[in-house]
mmCIF file of C-alpha atoms in Angstrom:
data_model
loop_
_atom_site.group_PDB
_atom_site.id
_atom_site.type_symbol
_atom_site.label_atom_id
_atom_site.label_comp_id
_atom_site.label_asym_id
_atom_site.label_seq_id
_atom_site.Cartn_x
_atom_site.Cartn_y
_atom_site.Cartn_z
ATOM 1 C CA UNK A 18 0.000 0.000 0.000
ATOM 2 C CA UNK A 19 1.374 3.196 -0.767
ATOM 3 C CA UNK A 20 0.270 6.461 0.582
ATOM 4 C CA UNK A 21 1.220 9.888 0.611
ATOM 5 C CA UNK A 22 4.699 9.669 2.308
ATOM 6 C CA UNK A 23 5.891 7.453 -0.156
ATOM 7 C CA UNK A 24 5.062 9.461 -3.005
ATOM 8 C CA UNK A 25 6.414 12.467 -1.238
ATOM 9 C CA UNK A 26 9.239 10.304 -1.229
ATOM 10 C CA UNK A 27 9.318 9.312 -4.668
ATOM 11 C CA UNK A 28 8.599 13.298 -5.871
ATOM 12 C CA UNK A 29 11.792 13.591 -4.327
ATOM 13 C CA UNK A 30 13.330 10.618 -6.136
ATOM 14 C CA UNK A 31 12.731 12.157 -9.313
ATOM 15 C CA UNK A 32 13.854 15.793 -8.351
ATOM 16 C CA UNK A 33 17.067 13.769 -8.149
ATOM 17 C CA UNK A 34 17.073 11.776 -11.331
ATOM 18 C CA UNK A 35 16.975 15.295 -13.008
ATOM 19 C CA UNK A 36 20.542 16.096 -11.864
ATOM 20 C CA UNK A 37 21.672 13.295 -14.304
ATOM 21 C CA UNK A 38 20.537 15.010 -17.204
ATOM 22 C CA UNK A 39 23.070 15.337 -20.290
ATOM 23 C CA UNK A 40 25.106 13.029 -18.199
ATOM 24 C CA UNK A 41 23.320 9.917 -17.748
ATOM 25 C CA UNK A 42 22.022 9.479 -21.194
ATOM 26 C CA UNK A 43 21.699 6.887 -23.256
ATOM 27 C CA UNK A 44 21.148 5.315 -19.892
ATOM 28 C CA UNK A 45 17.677 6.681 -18.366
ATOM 29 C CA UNK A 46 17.160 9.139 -15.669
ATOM 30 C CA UNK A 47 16.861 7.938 -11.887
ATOM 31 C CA UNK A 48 17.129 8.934 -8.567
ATOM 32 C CA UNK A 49 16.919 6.963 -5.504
ATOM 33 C CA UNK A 50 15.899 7.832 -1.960
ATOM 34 C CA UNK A 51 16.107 5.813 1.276
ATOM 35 C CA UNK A 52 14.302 6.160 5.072
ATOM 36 C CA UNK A 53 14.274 4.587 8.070
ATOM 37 C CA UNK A 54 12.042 5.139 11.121
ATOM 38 C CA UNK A 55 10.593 8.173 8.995
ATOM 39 C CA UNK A 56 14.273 9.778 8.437
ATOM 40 C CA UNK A 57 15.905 10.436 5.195
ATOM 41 C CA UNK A 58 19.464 8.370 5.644
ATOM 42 C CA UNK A 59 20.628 7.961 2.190
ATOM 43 C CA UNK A 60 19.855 9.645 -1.661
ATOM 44 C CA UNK A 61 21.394 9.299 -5.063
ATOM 45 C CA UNK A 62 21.100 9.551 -8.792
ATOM 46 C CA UNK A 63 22.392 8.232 -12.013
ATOM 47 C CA UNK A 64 25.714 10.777 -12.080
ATOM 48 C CA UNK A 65 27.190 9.424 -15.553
ATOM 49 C CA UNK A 66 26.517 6.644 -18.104
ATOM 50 C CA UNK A 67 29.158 4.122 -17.271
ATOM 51 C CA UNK A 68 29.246 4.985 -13.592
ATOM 52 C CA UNK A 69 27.243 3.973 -11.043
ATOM 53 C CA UNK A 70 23.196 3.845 -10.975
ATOM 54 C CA UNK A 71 21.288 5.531 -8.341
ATOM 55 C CA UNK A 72 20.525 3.033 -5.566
ATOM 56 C CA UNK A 73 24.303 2.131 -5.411
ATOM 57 C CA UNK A 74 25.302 5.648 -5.068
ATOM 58 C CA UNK A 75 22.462 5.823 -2.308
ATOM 59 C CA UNK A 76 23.646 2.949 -0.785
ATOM 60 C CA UNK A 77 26.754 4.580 -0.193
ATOM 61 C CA UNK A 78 25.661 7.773 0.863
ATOM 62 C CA UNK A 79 24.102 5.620 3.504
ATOM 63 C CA UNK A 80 26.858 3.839 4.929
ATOM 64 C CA UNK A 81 27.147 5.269 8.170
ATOM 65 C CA UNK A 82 23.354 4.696 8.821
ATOM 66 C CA UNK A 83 22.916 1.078 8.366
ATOM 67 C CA UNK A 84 20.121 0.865 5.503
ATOM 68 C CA UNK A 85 18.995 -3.029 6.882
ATOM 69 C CA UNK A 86 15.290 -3.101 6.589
ATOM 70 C CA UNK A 87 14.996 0.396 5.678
ATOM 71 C CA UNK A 88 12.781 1.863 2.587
ATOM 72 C CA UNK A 89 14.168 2.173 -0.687
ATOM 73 C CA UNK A 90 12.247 4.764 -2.920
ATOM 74 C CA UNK A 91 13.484 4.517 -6.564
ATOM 75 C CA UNK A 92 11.708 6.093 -9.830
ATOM 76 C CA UNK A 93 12.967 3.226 -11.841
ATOM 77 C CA UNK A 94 12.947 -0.916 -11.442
ATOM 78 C CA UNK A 95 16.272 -1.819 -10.451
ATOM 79 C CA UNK A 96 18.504 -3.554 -13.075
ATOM 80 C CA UNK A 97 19.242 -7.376 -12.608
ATOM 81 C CA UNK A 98 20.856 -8.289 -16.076
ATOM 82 C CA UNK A 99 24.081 -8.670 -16.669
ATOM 83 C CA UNK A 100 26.378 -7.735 -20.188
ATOM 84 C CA UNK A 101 26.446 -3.856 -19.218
ATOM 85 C CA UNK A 102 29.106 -1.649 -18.132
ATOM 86 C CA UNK A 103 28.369 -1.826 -14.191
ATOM 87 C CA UNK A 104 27.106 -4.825 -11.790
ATOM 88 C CA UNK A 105 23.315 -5.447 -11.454
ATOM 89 C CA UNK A 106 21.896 -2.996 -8.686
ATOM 90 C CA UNK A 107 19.610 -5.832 -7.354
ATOM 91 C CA UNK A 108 21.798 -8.247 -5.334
ATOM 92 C CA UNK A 109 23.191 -4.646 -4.150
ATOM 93 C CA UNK A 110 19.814 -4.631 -2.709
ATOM 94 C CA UNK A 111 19.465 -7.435 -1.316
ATOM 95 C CA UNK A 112 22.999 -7.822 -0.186
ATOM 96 C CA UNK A 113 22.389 -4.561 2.019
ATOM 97 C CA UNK A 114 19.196 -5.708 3.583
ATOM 98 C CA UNK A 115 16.919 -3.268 2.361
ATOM 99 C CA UNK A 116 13.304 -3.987 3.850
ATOM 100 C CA UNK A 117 11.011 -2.001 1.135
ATOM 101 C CA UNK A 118 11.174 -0.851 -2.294
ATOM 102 C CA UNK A 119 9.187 1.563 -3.993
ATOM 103 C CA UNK A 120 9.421 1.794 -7.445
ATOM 104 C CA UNK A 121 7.802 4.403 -9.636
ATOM 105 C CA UNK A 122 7.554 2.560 -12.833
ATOM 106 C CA UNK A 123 9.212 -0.204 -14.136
ATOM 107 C CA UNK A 124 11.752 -0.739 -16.712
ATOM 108 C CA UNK A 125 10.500 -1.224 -20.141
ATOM 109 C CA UNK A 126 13.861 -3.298 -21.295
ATOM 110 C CA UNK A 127 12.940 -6.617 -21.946
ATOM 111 C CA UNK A 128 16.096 -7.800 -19.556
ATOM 112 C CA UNK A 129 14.275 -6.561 -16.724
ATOM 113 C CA UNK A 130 10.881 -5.525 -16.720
ATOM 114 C CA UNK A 131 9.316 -7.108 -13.771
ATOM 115 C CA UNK A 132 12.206 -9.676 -12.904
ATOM 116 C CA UNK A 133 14.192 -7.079 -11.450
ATOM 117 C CA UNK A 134 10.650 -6.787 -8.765
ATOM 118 C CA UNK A 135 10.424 -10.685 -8.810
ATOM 119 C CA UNK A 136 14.173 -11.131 -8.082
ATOM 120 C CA UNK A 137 13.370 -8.412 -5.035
ATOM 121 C CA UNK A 138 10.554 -10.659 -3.802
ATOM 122 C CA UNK A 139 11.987 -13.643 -4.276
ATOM 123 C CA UNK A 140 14.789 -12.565 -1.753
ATOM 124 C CA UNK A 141 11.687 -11.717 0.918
ATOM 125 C CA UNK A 142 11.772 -7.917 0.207
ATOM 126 C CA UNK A 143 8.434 -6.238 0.108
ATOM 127 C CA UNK A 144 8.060 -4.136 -3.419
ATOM 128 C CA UNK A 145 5.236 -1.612 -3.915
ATOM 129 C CA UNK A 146 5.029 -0.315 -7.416
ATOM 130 C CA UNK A 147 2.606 2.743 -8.147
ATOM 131 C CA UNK A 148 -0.595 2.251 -9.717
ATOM 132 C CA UNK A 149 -0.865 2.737 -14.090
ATOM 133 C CA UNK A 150 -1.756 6.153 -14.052
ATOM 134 C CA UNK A 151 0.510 7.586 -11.037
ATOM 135 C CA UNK A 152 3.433 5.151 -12.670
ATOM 136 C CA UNK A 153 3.041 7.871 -15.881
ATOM 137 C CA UNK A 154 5.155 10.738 -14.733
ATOM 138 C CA UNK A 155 8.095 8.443 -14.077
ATOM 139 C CA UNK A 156 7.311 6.899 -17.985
ATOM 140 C CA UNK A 157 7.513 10.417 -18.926
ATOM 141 C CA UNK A 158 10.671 11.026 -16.975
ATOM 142 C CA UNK A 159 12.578 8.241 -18.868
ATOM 143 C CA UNK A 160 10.822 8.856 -22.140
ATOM 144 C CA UNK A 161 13.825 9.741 -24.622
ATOM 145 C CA UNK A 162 15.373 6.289 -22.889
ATOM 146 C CA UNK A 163 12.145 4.420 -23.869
ATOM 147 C CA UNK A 164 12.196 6.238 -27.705
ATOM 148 C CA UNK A 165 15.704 4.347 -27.978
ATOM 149 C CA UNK A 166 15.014 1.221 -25.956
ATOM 150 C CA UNK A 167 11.810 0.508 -27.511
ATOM 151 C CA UNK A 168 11.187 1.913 -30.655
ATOM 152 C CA UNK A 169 14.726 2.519 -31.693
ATOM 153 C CA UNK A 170 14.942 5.890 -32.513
ATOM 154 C CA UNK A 171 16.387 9.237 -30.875
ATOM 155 C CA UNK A 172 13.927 11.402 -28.465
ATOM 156 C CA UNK A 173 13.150 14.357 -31.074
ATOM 157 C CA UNK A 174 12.762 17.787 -29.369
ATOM 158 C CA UNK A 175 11.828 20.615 -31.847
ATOM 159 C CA UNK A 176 12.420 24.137 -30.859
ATOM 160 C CA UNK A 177 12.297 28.065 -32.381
ATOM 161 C CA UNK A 178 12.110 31.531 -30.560
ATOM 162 C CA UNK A 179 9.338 33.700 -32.107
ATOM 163 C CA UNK A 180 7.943 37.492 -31.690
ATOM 164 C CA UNK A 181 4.874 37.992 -29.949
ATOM 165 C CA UNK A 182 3.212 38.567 -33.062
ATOM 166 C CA UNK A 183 4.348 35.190 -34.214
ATOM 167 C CA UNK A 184 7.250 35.563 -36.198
ATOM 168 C CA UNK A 185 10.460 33.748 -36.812
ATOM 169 C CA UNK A 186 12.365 35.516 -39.822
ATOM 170 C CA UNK A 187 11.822 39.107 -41.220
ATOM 171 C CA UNK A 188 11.097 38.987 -45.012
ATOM 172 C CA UNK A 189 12.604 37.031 -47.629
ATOM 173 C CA UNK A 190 13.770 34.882 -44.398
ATOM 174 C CA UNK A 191 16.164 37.869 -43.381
ATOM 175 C CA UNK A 192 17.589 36.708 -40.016
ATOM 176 C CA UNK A 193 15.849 38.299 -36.453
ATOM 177 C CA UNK A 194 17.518 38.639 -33.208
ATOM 178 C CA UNK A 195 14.409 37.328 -31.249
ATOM 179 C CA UNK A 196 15.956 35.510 -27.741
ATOM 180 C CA UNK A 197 17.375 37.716 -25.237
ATOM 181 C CA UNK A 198 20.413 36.973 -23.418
ATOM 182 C CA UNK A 199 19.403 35.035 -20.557
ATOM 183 C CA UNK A 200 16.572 32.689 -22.853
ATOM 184 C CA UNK A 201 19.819 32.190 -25.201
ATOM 185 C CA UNK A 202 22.014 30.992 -22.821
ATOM 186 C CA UNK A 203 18.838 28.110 -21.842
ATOM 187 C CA UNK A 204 19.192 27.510 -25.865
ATOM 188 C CA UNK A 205 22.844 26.627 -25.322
ATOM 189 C CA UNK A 206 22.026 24.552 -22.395
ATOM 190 C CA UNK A 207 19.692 22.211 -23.751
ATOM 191 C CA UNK A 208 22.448 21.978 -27.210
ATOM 192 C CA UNK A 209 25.112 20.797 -24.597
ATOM 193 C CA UNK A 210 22.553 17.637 -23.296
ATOM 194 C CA UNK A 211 21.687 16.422 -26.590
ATOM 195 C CA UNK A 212 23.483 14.305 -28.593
ATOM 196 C CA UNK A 213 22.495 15.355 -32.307
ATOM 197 C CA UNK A 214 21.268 18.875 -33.388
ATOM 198 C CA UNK A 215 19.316 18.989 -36.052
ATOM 199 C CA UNK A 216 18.492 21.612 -38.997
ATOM 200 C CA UNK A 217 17.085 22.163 -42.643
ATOM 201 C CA UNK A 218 18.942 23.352 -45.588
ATOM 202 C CA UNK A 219 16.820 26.918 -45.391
ATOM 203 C CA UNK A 220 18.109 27.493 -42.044
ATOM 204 C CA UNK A 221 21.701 26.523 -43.176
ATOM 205 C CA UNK A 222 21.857 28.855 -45.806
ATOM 206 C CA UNK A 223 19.765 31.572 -44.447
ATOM 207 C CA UNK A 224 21.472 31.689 -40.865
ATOM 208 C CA UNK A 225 24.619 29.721 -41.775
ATOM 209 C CA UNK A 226 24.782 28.739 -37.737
ATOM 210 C CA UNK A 227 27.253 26.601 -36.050
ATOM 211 C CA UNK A 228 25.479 24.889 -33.727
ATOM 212 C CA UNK A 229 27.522 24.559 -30.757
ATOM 213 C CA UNK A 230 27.238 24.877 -27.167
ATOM 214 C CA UNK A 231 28.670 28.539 -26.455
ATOM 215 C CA UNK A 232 29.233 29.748 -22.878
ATOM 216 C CA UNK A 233 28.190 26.507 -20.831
ATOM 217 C CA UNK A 234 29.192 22.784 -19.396
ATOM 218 C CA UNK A 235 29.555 20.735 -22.695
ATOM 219 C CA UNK A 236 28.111 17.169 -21.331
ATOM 220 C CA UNK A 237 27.424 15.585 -24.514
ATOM 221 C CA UNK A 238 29.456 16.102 -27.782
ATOM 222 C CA UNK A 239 26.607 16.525 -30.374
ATOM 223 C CA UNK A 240 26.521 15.898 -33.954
ATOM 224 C CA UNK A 241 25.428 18.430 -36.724
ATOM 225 C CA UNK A 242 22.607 16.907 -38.969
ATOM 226 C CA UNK A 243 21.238 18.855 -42.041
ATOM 227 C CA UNK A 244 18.339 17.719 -43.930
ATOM 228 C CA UNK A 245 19.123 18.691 -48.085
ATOM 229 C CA UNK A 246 17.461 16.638 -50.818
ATOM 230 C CA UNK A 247 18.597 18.515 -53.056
ATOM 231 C CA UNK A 248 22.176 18.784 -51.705
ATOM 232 C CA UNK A 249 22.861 23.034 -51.878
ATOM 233 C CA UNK A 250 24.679 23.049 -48.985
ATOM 234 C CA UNK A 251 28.013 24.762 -49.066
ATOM 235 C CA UNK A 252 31.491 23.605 -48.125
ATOM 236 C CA UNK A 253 32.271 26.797 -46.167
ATOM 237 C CA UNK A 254 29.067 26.626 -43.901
ATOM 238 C CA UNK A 255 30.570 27.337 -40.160
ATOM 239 C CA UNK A 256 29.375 23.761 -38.773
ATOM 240 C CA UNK A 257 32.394 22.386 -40.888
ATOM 241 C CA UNK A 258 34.864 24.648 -39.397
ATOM 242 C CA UNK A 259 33.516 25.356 -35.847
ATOM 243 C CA UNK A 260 34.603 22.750 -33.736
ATOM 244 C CA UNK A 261 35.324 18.941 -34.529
ATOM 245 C CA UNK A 262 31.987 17.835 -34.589
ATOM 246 C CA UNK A 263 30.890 15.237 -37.262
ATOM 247 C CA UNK A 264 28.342 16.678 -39.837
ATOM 248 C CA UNK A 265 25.568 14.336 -41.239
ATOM 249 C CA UNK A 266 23.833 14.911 -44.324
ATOM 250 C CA UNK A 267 20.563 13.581 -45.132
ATOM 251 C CA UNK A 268 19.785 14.161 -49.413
ATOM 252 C CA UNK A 269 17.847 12.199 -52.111
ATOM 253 C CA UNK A 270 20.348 13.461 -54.562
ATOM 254 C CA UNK A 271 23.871 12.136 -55.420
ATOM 255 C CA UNK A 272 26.223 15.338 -54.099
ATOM 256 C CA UNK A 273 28.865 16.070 -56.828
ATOM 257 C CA UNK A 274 32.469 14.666 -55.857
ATOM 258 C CA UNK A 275 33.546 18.090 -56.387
ATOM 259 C CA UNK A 276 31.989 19.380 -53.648
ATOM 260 C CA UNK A 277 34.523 19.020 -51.086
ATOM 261 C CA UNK A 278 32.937 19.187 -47.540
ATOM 262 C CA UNK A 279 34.840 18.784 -44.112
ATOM 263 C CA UNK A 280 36.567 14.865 -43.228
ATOM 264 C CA UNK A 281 34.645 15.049 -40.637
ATOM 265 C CA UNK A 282 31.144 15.599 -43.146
ATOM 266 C CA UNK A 283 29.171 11.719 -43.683
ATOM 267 C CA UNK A 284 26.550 11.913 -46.958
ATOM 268 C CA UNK A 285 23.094 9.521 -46.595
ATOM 269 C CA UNK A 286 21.440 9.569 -49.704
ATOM 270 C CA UNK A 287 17.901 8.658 -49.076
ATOM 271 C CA UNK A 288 14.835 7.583 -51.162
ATOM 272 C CA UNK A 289 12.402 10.964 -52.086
ATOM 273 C CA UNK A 290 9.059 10.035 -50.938
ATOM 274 C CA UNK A 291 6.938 10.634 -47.855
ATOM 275 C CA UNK A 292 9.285 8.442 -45.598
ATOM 276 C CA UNK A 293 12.150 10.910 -46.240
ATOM 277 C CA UNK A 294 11.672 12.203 -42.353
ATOM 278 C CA UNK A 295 11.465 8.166 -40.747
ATOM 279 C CA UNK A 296 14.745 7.282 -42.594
ATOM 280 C CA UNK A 297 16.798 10.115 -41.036
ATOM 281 C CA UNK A 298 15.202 9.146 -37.722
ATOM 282 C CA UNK A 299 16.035 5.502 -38.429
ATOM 283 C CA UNK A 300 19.525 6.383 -39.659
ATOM 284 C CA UNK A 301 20.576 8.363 -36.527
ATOM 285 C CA UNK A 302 19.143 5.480 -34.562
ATOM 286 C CA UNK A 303 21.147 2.851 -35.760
ATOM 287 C CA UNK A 304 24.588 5.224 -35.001
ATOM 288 C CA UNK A 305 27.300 4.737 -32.778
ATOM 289 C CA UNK A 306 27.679 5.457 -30.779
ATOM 290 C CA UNK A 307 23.720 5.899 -29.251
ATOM 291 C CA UNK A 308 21.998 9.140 -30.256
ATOM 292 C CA UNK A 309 19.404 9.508 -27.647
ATOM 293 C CA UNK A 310 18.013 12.933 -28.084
ATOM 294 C CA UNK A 311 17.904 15.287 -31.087
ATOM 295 C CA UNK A 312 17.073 18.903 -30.787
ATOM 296 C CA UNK A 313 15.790 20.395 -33.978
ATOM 297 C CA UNK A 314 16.333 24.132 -34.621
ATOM 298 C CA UNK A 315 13.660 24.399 -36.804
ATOM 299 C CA UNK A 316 12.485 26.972 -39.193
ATOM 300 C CA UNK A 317 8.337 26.282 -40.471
ATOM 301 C CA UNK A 318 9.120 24.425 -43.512
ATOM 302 C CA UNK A 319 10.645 21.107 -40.993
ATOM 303 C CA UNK A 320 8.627 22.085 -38.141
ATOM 304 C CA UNK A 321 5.464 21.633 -40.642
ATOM 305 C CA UNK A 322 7.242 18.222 -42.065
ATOM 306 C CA UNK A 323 7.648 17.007 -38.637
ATOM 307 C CA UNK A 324 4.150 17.676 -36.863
ATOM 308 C CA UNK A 325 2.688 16.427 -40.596
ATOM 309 C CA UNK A 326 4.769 13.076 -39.897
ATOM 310 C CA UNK A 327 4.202 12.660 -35.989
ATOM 311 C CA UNK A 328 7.813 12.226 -35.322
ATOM 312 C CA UNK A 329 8.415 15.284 -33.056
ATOM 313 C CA UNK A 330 8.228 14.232 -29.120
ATOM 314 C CA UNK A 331 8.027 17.475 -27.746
ATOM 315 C CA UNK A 332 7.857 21.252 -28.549
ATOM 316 C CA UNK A 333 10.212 24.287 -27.264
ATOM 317 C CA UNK A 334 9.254 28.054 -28.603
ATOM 318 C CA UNK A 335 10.994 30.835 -27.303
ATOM 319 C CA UNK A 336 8.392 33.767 -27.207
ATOM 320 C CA UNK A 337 9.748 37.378 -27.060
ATOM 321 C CA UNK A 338 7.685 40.385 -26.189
ATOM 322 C CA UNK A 339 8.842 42.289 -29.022
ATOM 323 C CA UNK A 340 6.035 42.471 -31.662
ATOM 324 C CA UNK A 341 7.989 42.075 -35.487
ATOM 325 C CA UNK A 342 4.544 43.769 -37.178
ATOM 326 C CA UNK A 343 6.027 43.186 -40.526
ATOM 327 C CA UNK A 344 2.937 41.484 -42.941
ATOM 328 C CA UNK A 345 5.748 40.376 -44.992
ATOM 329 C CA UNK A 346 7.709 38.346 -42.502
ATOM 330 C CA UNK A 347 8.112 34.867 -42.580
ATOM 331 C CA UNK A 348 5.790 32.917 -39.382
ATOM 332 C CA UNK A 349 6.207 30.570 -37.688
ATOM 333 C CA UNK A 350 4.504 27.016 -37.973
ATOM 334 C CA UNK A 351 1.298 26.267 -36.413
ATOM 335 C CA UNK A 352 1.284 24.202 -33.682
ATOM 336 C CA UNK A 353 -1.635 21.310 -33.703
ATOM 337 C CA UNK A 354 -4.257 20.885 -31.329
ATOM 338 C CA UNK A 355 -2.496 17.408 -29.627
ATOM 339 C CA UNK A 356 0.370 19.302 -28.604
ATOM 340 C CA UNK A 357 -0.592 20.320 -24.642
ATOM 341 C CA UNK A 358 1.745 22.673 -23.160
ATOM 342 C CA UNK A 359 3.076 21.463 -19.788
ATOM 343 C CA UNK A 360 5.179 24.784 -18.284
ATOM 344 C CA UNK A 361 6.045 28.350 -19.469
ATOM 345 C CA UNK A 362 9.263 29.601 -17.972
ATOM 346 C CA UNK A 363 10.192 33.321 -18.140
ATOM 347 C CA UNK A 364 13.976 34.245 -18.560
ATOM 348 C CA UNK A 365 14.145 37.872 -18.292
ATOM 349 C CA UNK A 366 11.190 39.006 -20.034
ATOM 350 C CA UNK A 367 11.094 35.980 -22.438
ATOM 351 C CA UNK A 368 8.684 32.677 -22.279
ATOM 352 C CA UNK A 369 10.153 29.524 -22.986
ATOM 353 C CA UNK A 370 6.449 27.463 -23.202
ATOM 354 C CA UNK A 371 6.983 23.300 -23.487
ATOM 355 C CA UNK A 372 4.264 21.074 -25.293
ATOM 356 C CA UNK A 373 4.489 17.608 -25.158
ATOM 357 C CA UNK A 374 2.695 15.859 -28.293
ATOM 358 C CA UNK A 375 0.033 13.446 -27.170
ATOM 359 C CA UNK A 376 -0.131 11.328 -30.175
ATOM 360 C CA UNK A 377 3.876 10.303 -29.406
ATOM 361 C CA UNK A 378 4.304 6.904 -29.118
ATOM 362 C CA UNK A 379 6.843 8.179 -25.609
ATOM 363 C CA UNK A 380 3.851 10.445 -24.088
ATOM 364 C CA UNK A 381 3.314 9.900 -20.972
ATOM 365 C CA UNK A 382 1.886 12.602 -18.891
ATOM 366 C CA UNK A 383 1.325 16.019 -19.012
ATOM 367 C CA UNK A 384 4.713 16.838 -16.818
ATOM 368 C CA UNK A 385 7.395 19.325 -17.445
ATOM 369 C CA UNK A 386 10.564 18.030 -18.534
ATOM 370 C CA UNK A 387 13.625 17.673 -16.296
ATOM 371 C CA UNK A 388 14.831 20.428 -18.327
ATOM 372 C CA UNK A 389 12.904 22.450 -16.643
ATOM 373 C CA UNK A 390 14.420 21.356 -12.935
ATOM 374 C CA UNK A 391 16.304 23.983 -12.641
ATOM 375 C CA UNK A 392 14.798 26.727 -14.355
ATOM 376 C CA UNK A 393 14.398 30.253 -13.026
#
């Protein structure tokens, strides 16, 4: 039975798991909590793929307090397969003599979903697991883990700062300085947690960006994707030359040889027809290594492809107070009726609003994103 301590508890679990963002990844988000007689003796969180997963690093924030029969909260089944970089965190579990486990949902990988609870109570440790619909917000948390896990593909996250009057470009696609300083530096922020950045061929020409991570923690070294069918884009473009980032290149056109792009540039030449968008998404989900989550910087020529296709997860528009009032300008793509806004965060003046699509195969739950943790 669980009741409103424990999902105090577990609130607090996933608070945690946040901290691992950009860090953790391809690895899902989770934090851990533990109690005894009512006191907190023990939390942790998934620091860095390849380290150590949350309940160990609980455990041994713990030490000094003995965690034998005490509660375990954790927003994620434990592990109990083998064949990965660190030990199961089950026999951990039982090893210490942990009493109680609360889980908040449990792990969709085949290797573990529900023996990782049966391996628990096998040992004689009671497990509580939250109902279907309170277990959602925890599915939600781990959702671009599930997108890879699952359905093997990247998390897609599709993002563009407008005017107030709805505007993205001035006319003929002349480039606006719409995001203030302080909304800017939350653009660079979410670049330096995802692992591919995305972009069409308009805004590569038009804006000629170089989509790195400027003026914060780098925790994931990105790739630079541009979508071109009809292969226009030029050898000098500043993602070639900024950085040592690879550059991937979707067309359905065969790029002349002459054309000589960056070492680090790859080509995929893909079929022209309505499945264009799905073979990019398959493409960067069969790299290595993983690509969990791709931002798109999108102008309304993708942003339309995308929502058309149902392969954007969630939605990220920057909305400035300044009104454009230009007829002529270009606007920016409507957003459809099944994308529900979860938070709106104001950075100096600016709105950063979230929508998470409801027709995703990874939605969950009407929750903010762990992005969003930390925000001011």
């Amino acid at each position: 039975m669980i009741d409103a301590y424990d999902r105090r508890l577990l609130a607090q679990a996933r608070q945690l798991a946040a901290r691992g963002l950009g860090r953790a990844e391809p690895n899902p988000l989770v934090g851990c909590v533990i109690t005894k007689d009512n006191s907190i003796i023990g939390e942790g969180f998934h620091e860095q793929f390849g380290g150590a997963h949350a309940e160990p690093n609980a455990l041994k924030s713990a030490a000094r307090n003995l965690p034998s029969r005490a509660t375990m909260y954790v927003t994620l089944e434990p592990c109990c397969h083998h064949g990965k970089l660190t030990p199961p965190c089950v026999p951990r579990l039982i090893d210490a003599g942990i009493g109680r486990v609360v889980i908040g949902t449990l792990d969709p990988n085949p290797e573990v979903n529900g023996r990782g609870v049966q391996q628990l109570r096998d040992a004689g440790i009671r497990v509580d697991l939250l109902d279907e619909t309170e277990s959602k917000s925890f599915q939600q948390l781990i959702a671009p883990y599930i997108a890879r896990e699952i359905h093997d593909r990247p998390y897609v996250t599709m993002k563009w700062a407008e005017t107030a009057d709805g505007f993205v470009a001035g006319a003929n696609r002349e480039p606006l300085v719409i995001s203030n300083a302080s909304s800017r530096r939350f653009l660079h922020q979410l670049r330096a947690r995802c692992d591919a950045i995305l972009i069409g061929i308009g805004t590569a020409l038009s804006d000629d960006p170089r989509l790195d991570a400027r003026g914060v923690d780098v925790l994931r070294e990105s790739v630079s994707v541009v979508l071109d069918r009809a292969a226009r884009l030029r050898p000098d473009a500043k993602l070639f030359h900024d950085g040592n980032r690879d550059v991937l290149i979707f067309t359905t056109q065969p790029v002349d040889a002459s054309r000589r792009f960056s070492d680090r540039a790859t080509i995929h030449q893909l079929n022209n027809d309505s499945d264009f968008l799905e073979g990019v998404l398959r493409e960067l989900g069969r790299r290595s290594p993983v690509l969990s989550h791709v931002l798109i910087e999108a102008g309304p020529t993708i942003a339309k492809a995308f929502f058309d296709s149902n392969l954007c997860d969630r939605l990220l528009i920057n909305r400035s107070p300044t009104v454009l009032g230009n007829p002529n300008a270009l606007r920016a793509a409507s957003v459809p009726d099944h994308f529900k806004p979860t938070i709106s965060v104001d950075f100096d003046g600016d709105a950063y609003v979230e929508y998470l699509n409801t027709k995703s195969n990874v939605f969950f739950d009407i929750v903010p994103s762990p992005d969003f943790s930390e925000a001011p």
